[in-house]
PDB file of C-alpha atoms in Angstrom:
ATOM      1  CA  UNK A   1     -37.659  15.426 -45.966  1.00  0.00           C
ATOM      2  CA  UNK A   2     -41.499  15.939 -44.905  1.00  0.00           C
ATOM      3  CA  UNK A   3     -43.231  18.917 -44.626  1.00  0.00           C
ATOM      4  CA  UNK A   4     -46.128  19.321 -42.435  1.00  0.00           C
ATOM      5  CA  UNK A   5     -48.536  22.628 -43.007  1.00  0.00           C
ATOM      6  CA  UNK A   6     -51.395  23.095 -40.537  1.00  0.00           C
ATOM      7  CA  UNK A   7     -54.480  24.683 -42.423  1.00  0.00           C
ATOM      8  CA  UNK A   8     -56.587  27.357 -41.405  1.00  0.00           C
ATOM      9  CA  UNK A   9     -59.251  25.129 -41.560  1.00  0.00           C
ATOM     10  CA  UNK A  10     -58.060  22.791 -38.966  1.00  0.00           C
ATOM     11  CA  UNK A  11     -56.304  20.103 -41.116  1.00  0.00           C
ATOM     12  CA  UNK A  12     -53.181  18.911 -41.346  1.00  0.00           C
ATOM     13  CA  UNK A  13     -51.085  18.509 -44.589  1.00  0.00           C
ATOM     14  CA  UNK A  14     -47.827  16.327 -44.813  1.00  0.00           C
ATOM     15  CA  UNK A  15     -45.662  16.144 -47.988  1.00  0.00           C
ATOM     16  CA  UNK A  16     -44.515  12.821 -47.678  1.00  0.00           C
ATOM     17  CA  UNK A  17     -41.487  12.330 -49.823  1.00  0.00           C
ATOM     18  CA  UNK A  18     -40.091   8.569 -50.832  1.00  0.00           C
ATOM     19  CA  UNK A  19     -37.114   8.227 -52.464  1.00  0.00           C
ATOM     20  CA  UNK A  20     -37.037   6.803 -55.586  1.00  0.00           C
ATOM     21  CA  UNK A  21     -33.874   4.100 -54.470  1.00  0.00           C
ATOM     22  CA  UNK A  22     -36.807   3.035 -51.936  1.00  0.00           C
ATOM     23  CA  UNK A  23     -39.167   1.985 -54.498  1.00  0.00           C
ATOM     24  CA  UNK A  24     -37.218   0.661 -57.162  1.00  0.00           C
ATOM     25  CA  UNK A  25     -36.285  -1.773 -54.922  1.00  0.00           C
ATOM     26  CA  UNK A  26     -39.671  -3.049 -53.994  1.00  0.00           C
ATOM     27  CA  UNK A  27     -40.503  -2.572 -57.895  1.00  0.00           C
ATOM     28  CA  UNK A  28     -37.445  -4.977 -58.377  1.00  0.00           C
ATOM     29  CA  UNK A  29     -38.234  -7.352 -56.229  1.00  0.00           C
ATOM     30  CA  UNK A  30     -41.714  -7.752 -57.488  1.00  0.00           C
ATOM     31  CA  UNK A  31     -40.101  -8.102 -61.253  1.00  0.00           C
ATOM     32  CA  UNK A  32     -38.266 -10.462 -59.777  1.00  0.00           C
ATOM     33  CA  UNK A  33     -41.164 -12.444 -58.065  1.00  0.00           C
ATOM     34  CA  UNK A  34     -43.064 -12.741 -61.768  1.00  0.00           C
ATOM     35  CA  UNK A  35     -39.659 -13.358 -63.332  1.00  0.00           C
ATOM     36  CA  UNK A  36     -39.890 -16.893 -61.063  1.00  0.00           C
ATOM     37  CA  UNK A  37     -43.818 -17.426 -61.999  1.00  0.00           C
ATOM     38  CA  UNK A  38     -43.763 -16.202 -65.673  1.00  0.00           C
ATOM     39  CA  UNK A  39     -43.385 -19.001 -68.565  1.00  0.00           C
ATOM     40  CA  UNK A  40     -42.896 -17.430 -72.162  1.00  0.00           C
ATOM     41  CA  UNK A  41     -42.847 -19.857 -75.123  1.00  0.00           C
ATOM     42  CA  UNK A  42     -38.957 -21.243 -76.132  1.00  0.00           C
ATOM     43  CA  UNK A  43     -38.316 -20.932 -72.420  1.00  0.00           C
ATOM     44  CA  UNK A  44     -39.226 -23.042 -68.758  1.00  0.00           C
ATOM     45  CA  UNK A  45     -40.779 -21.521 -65.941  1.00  0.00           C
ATOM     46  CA  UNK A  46     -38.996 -19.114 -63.977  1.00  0.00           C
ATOM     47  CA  UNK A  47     -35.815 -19.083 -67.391  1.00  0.00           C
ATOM     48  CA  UNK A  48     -37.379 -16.877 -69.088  1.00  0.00           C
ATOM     49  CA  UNK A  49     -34.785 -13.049 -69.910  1.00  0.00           C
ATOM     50  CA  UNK A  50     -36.285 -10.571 -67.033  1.00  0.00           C
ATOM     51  CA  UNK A  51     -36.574  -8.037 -69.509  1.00  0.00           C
ATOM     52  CA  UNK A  52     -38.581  -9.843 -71.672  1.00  0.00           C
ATOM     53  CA  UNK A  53     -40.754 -10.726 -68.520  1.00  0.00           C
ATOM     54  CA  UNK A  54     -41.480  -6.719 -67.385  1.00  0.00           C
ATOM     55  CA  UNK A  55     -42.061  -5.771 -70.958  1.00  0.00           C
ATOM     56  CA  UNK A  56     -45.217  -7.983 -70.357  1.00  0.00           C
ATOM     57  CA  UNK A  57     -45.889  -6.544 -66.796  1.00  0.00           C
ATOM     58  CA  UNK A  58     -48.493  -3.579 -66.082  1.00  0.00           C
ATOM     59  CA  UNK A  59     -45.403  -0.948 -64.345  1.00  0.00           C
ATOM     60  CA  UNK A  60     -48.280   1.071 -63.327  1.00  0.00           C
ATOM     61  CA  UNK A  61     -49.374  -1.793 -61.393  1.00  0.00           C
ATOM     62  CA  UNK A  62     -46.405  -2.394 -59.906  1.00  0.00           C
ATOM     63  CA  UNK A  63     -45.339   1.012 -59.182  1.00  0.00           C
ATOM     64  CA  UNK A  64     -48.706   1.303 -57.079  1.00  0.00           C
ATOM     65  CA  UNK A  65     -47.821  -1.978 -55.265  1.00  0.00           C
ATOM     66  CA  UNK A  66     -44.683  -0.810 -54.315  1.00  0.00           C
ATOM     67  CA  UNK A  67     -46.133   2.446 -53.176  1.00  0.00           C
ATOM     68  CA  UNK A  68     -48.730   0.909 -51.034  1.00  0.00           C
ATOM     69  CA  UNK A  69     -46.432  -1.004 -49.603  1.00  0.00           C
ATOM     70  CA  UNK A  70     -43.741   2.177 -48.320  1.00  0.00           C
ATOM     71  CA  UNK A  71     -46.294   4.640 -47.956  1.00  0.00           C
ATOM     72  CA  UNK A  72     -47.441   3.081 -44.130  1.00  0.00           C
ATOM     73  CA  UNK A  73     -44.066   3.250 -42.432  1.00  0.00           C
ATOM     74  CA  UNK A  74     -43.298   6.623 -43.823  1.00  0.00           C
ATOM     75  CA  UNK A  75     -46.600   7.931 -42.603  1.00  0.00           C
ATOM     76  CA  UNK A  76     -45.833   6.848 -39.340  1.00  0.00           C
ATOM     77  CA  UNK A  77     -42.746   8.086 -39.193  1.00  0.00           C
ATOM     78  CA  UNK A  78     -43.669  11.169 -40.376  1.00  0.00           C
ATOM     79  CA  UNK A  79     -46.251  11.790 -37.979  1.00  0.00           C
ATOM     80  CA  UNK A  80     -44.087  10.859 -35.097  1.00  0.00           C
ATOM     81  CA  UNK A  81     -41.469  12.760 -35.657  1.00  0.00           C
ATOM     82  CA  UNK A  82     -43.764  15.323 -35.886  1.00  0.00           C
ATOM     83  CA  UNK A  83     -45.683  15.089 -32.608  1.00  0.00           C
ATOM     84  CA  UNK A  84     -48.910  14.745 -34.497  1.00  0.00           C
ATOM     85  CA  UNK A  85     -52.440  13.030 -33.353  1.00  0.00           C
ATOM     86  CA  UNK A  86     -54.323  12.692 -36.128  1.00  0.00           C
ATOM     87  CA  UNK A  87     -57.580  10.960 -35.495  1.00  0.00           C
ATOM     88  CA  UNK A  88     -58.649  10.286 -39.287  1.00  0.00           C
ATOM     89  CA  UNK A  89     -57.298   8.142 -41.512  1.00  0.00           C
ATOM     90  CA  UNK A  90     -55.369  10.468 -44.138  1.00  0.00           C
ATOM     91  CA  UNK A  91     -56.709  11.241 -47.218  1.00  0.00           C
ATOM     92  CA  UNK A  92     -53.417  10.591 -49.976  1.00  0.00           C
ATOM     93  CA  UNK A  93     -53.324  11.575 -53.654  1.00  0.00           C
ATOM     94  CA  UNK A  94     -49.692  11.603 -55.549  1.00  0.00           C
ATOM     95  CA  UNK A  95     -48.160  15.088 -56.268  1.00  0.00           C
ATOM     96  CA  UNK A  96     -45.293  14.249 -58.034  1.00  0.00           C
ATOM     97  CA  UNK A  97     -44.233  10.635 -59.371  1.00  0.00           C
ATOM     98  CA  UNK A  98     -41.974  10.061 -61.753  1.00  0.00           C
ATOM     99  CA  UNK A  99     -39.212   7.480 -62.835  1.00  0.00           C
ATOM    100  CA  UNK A 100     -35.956   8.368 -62.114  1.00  0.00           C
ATOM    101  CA  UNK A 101     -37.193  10.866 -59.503  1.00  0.00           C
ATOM    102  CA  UNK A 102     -38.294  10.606 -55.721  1.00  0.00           C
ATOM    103  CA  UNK A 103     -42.196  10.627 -55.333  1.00  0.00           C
ATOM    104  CA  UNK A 104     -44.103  13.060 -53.074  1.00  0.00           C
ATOM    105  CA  UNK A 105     -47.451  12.755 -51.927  1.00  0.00           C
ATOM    106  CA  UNK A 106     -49.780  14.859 -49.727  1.00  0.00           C
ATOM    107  CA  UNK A 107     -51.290  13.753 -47.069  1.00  0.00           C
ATOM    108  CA  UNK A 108     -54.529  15.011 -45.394  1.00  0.00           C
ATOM    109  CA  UNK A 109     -55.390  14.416 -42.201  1.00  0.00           C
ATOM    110  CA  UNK A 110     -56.725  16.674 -38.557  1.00  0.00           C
ATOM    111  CA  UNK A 111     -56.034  16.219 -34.860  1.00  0.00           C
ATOM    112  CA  UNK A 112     -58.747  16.929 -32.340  1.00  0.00           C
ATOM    113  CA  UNK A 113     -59.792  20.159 -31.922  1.00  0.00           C
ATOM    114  CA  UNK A 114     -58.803  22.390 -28.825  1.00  0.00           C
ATOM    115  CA  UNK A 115     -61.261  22.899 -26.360  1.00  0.00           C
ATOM    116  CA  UNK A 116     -60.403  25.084 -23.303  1.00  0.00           C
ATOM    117  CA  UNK A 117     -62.684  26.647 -21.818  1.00  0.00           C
ATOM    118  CA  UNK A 118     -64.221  27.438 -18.006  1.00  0.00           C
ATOM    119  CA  UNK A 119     -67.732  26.927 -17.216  1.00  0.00           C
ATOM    120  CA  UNK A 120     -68.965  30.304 -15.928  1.00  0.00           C
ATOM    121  CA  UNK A 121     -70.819  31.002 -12.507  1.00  0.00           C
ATOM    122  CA  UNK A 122     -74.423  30.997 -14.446  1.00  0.00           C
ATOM    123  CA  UNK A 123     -76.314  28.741 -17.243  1.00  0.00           C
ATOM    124  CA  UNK A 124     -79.435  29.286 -18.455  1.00  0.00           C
ATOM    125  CA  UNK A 125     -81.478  26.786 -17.199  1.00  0.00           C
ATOM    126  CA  UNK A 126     -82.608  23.895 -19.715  1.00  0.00           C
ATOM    127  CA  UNK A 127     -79.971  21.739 -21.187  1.00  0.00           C
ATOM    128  CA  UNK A 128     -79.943  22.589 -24.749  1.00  0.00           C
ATOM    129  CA  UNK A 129     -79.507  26.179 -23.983  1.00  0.00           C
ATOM    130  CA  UNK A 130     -76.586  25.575 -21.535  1.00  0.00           C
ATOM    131  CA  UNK A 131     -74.812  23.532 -24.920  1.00  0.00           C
ATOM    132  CA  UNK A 132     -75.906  26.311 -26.878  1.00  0.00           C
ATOM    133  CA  UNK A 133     -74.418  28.898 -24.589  1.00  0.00           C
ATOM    134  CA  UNK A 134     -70.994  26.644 -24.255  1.00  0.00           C
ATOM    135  CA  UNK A 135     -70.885  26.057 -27.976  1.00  0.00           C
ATOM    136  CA  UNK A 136     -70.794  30.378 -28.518  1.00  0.00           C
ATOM    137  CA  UNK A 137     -68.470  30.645 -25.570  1.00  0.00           C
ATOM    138  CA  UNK A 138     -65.859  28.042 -26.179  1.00  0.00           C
ATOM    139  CA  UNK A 139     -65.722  28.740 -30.153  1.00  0.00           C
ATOM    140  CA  UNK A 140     -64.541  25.541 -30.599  1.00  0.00           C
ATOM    141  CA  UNK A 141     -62.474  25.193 -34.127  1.00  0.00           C
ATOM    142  CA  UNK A 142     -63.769  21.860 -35.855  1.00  0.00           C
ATOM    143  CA  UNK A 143     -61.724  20.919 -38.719  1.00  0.00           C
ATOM    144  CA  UNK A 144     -63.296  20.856 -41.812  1.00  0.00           C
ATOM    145  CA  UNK A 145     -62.252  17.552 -42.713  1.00  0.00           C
ATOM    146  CA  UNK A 146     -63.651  15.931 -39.659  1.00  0.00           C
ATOM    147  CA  UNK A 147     -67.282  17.863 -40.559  1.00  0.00           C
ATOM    148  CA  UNK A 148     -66.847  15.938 -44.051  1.00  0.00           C
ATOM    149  CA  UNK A 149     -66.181  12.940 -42.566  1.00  0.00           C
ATOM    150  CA  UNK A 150     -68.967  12.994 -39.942  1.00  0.00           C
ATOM    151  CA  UNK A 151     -71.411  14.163 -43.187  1.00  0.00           C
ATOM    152  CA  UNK A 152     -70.701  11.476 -45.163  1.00  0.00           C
ATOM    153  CA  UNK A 153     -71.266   9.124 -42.683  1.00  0.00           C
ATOM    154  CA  UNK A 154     -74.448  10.724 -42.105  1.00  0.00           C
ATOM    155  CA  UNK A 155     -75.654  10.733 -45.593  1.00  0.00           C
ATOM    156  CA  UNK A 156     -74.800   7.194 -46.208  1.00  0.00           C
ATOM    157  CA  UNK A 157     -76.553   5.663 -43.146  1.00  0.00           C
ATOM    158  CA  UNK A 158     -79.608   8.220 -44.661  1.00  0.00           C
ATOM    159  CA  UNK A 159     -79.409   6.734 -48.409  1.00  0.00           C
ATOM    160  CA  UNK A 160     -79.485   3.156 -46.350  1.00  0.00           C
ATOM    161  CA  UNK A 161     -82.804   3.845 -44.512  1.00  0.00           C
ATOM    162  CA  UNK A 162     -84.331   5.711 -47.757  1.00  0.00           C
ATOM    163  CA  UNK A 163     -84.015   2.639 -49.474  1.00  0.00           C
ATOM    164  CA  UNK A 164     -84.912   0.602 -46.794  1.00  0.00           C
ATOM    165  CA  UNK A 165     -88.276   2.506 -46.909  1.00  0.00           C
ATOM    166  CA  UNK A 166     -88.770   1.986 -50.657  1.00  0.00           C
ATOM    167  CA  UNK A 167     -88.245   5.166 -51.969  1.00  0.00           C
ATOM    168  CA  UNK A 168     -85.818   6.801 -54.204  1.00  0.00           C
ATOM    169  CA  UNK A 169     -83.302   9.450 -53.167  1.00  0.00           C
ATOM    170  CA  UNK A 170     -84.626  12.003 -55.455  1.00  0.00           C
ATOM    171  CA  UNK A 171     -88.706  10.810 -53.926  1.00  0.00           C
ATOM    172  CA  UNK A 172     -87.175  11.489 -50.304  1.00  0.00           C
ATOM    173  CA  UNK A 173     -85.988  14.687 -51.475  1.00  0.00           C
ATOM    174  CA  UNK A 174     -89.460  15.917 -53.490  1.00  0.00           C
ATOM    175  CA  UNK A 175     -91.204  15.029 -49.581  1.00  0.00           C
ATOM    176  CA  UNK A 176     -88.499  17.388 -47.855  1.00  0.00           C
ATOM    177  CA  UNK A 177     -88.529  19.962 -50.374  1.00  0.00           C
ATOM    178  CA  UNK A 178     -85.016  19.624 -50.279  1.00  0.00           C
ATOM    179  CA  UNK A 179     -81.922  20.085 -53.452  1.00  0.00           C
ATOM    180  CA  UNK A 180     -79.306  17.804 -53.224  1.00  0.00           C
ATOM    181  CA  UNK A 181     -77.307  20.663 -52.486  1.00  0.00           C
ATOM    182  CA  UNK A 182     -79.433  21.341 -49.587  1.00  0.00           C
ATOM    183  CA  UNK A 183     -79.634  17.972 -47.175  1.00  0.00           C
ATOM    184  CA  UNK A 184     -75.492  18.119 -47.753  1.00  0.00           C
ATOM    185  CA  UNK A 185     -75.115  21.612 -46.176  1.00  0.00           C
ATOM    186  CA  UNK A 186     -78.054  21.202 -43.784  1.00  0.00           C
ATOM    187  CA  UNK A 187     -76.573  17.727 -43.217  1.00  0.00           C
ATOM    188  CA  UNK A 188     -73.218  19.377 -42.616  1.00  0.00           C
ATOM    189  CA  UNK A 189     -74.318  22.582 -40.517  1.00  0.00           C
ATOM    190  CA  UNK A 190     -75.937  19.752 -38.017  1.00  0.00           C
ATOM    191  CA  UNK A 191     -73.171  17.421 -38.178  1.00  0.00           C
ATOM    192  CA  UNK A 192     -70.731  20.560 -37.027  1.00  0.00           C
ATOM    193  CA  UNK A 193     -72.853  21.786 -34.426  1.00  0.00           C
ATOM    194  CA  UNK A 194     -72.945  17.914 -33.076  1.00  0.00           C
ATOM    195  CA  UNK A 195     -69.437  17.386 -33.088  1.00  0.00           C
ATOM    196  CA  UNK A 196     -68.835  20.887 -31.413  1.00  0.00           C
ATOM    197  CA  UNK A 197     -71.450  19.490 -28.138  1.00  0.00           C
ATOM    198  CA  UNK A 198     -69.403  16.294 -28.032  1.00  0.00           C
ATOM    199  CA  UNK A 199     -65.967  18.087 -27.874  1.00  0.00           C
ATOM    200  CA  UNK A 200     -67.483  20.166 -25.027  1.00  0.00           C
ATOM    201  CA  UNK A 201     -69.445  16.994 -23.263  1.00  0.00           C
ATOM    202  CA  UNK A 202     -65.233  15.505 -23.673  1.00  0.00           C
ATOM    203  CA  UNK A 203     -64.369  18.366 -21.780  1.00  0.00           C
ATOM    204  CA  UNK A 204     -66.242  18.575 -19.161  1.00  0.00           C
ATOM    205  CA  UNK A 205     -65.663  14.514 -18.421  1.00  0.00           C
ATOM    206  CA  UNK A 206     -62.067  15.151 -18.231  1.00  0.00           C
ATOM    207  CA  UNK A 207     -61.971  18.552 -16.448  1.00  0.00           C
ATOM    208  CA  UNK A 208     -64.484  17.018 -13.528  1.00  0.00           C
ATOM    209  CA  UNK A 209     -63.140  13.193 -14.224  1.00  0.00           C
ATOM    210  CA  UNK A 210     -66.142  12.264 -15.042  1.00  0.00           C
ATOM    211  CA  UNK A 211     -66.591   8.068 -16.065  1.00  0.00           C
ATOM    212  CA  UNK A 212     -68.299   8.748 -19.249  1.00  0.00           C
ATOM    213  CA  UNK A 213     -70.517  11.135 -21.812  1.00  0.00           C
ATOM    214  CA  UNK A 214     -73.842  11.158 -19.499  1.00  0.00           C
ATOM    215  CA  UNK A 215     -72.147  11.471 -16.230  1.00  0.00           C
ATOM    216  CA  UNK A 216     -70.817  14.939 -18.775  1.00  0.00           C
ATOM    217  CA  UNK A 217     -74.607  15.509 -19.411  1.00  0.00           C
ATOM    218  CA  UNK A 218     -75.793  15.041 -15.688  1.00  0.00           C
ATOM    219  CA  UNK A 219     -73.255  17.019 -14.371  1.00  0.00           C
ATOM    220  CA  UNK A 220     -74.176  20.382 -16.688  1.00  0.00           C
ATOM    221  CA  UNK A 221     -77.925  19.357 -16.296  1.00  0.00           C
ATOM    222  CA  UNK A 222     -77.365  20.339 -12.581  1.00  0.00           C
ATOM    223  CA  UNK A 223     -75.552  23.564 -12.965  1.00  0.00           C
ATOM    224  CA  UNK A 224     -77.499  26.815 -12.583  1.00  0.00           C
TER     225      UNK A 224
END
């Protein structure tokens, strides 16, 4: 049985559950597979007792094969049956996995946020203060685990271009007059307040079907 919790901070958690018949059966079959490929002294290729075989295997090795190989389809499912849209790839760390037992694991993921709201009968008049305006108004939800997403990205692509430059993280830093601790939040408060004018740019494009993001911009450039 999964279990899916929505967060208050706009994620979504499934406890995915696999049954422990499920992966001692892959884990068997990849005994198996080195059973056919192992040759131990006093016996040919492939002869060789199978339990003298997986006392020589890495288990952990194979019980994360066989996990990797499960865990797809009963994502899927999972988020099927479910209804669910995620738009990141989940974020999955093991909660519970023992022999003998089934496994559960949680997986993190968020759906887009929800954006619904009407463009009033005045805008101020420049463009950044009409997305400003929208952004207060519509109160738009972002998930946290989208912001972290977009941030990293961010901060990644800036490490890149710092050393492209020459300079050392901690020399970029010293110039900016900026912690660590710092670019991430400022990094972050940026890359939420981005993602928030995009979501609203979506909406406008599909309310007024729109053909793409600067038909969005045009469009609210215009209003008064």
């Amino acid at each position: 049985m999964n279990k899916v919790t929505r967060l208050d901070n706009g994620t979504i958690e499934i406890i995915l559950t696999l049954p422990w018949s499920d992966i001692k059966q892959v884990y068997d079959k990849e005994v198996d597979e080195a059973v056919k490929n192992t040759q131990i002294p006093g016996f040919r290729k492939g002869q060789a007792p199978r339990s003298q075989v997986e006392a020589k295997l890495d288990k952990s090795h194979l019980y994360s094969h066989s996990v990797q190989h499960l865990l797809p389809d009963l994502y899927t499912a999972a988020v099927k049956s479910h209804h669910l849209k995620p738009i990141l790839s989940p974020q999955i760390k093991i909660t519970q996995g023992q022999e003998g037992h089934d496994w559960e694991f949680s997986a993190v993921t968020c759906e887009a946020p929800v954006v619904n709201f009407t463009l009033p009968a005045k805008l101020p008049k420049e463009l950044p203060e009409k997305l400003d305006f929208l952004r207060k108004q519509a109160a738009i939800k972002i998930p946290d685990l989208l912001v972290e997403e977009e941030t990293n990205h961010r901060l990644t692509a800036l490490a890149e271009n710092i050393t492209k430059l020459g300079l050392t993280t901690d020399q970029y830093l010293s110039t900016k007059r900026l912690t660590p601790t710092d670019l991430k939040g400022q990094t972050s408060q940026e890359a939420r307040i981005d993602l928030e004018t995009e979501y609203i740019l979506l909406h406008i494009q599909v309310k007024q079907k729109l053909p793409d993001r600067k038909s969005a911009l045009d469009y609210l450039q215009k209003l008064v």
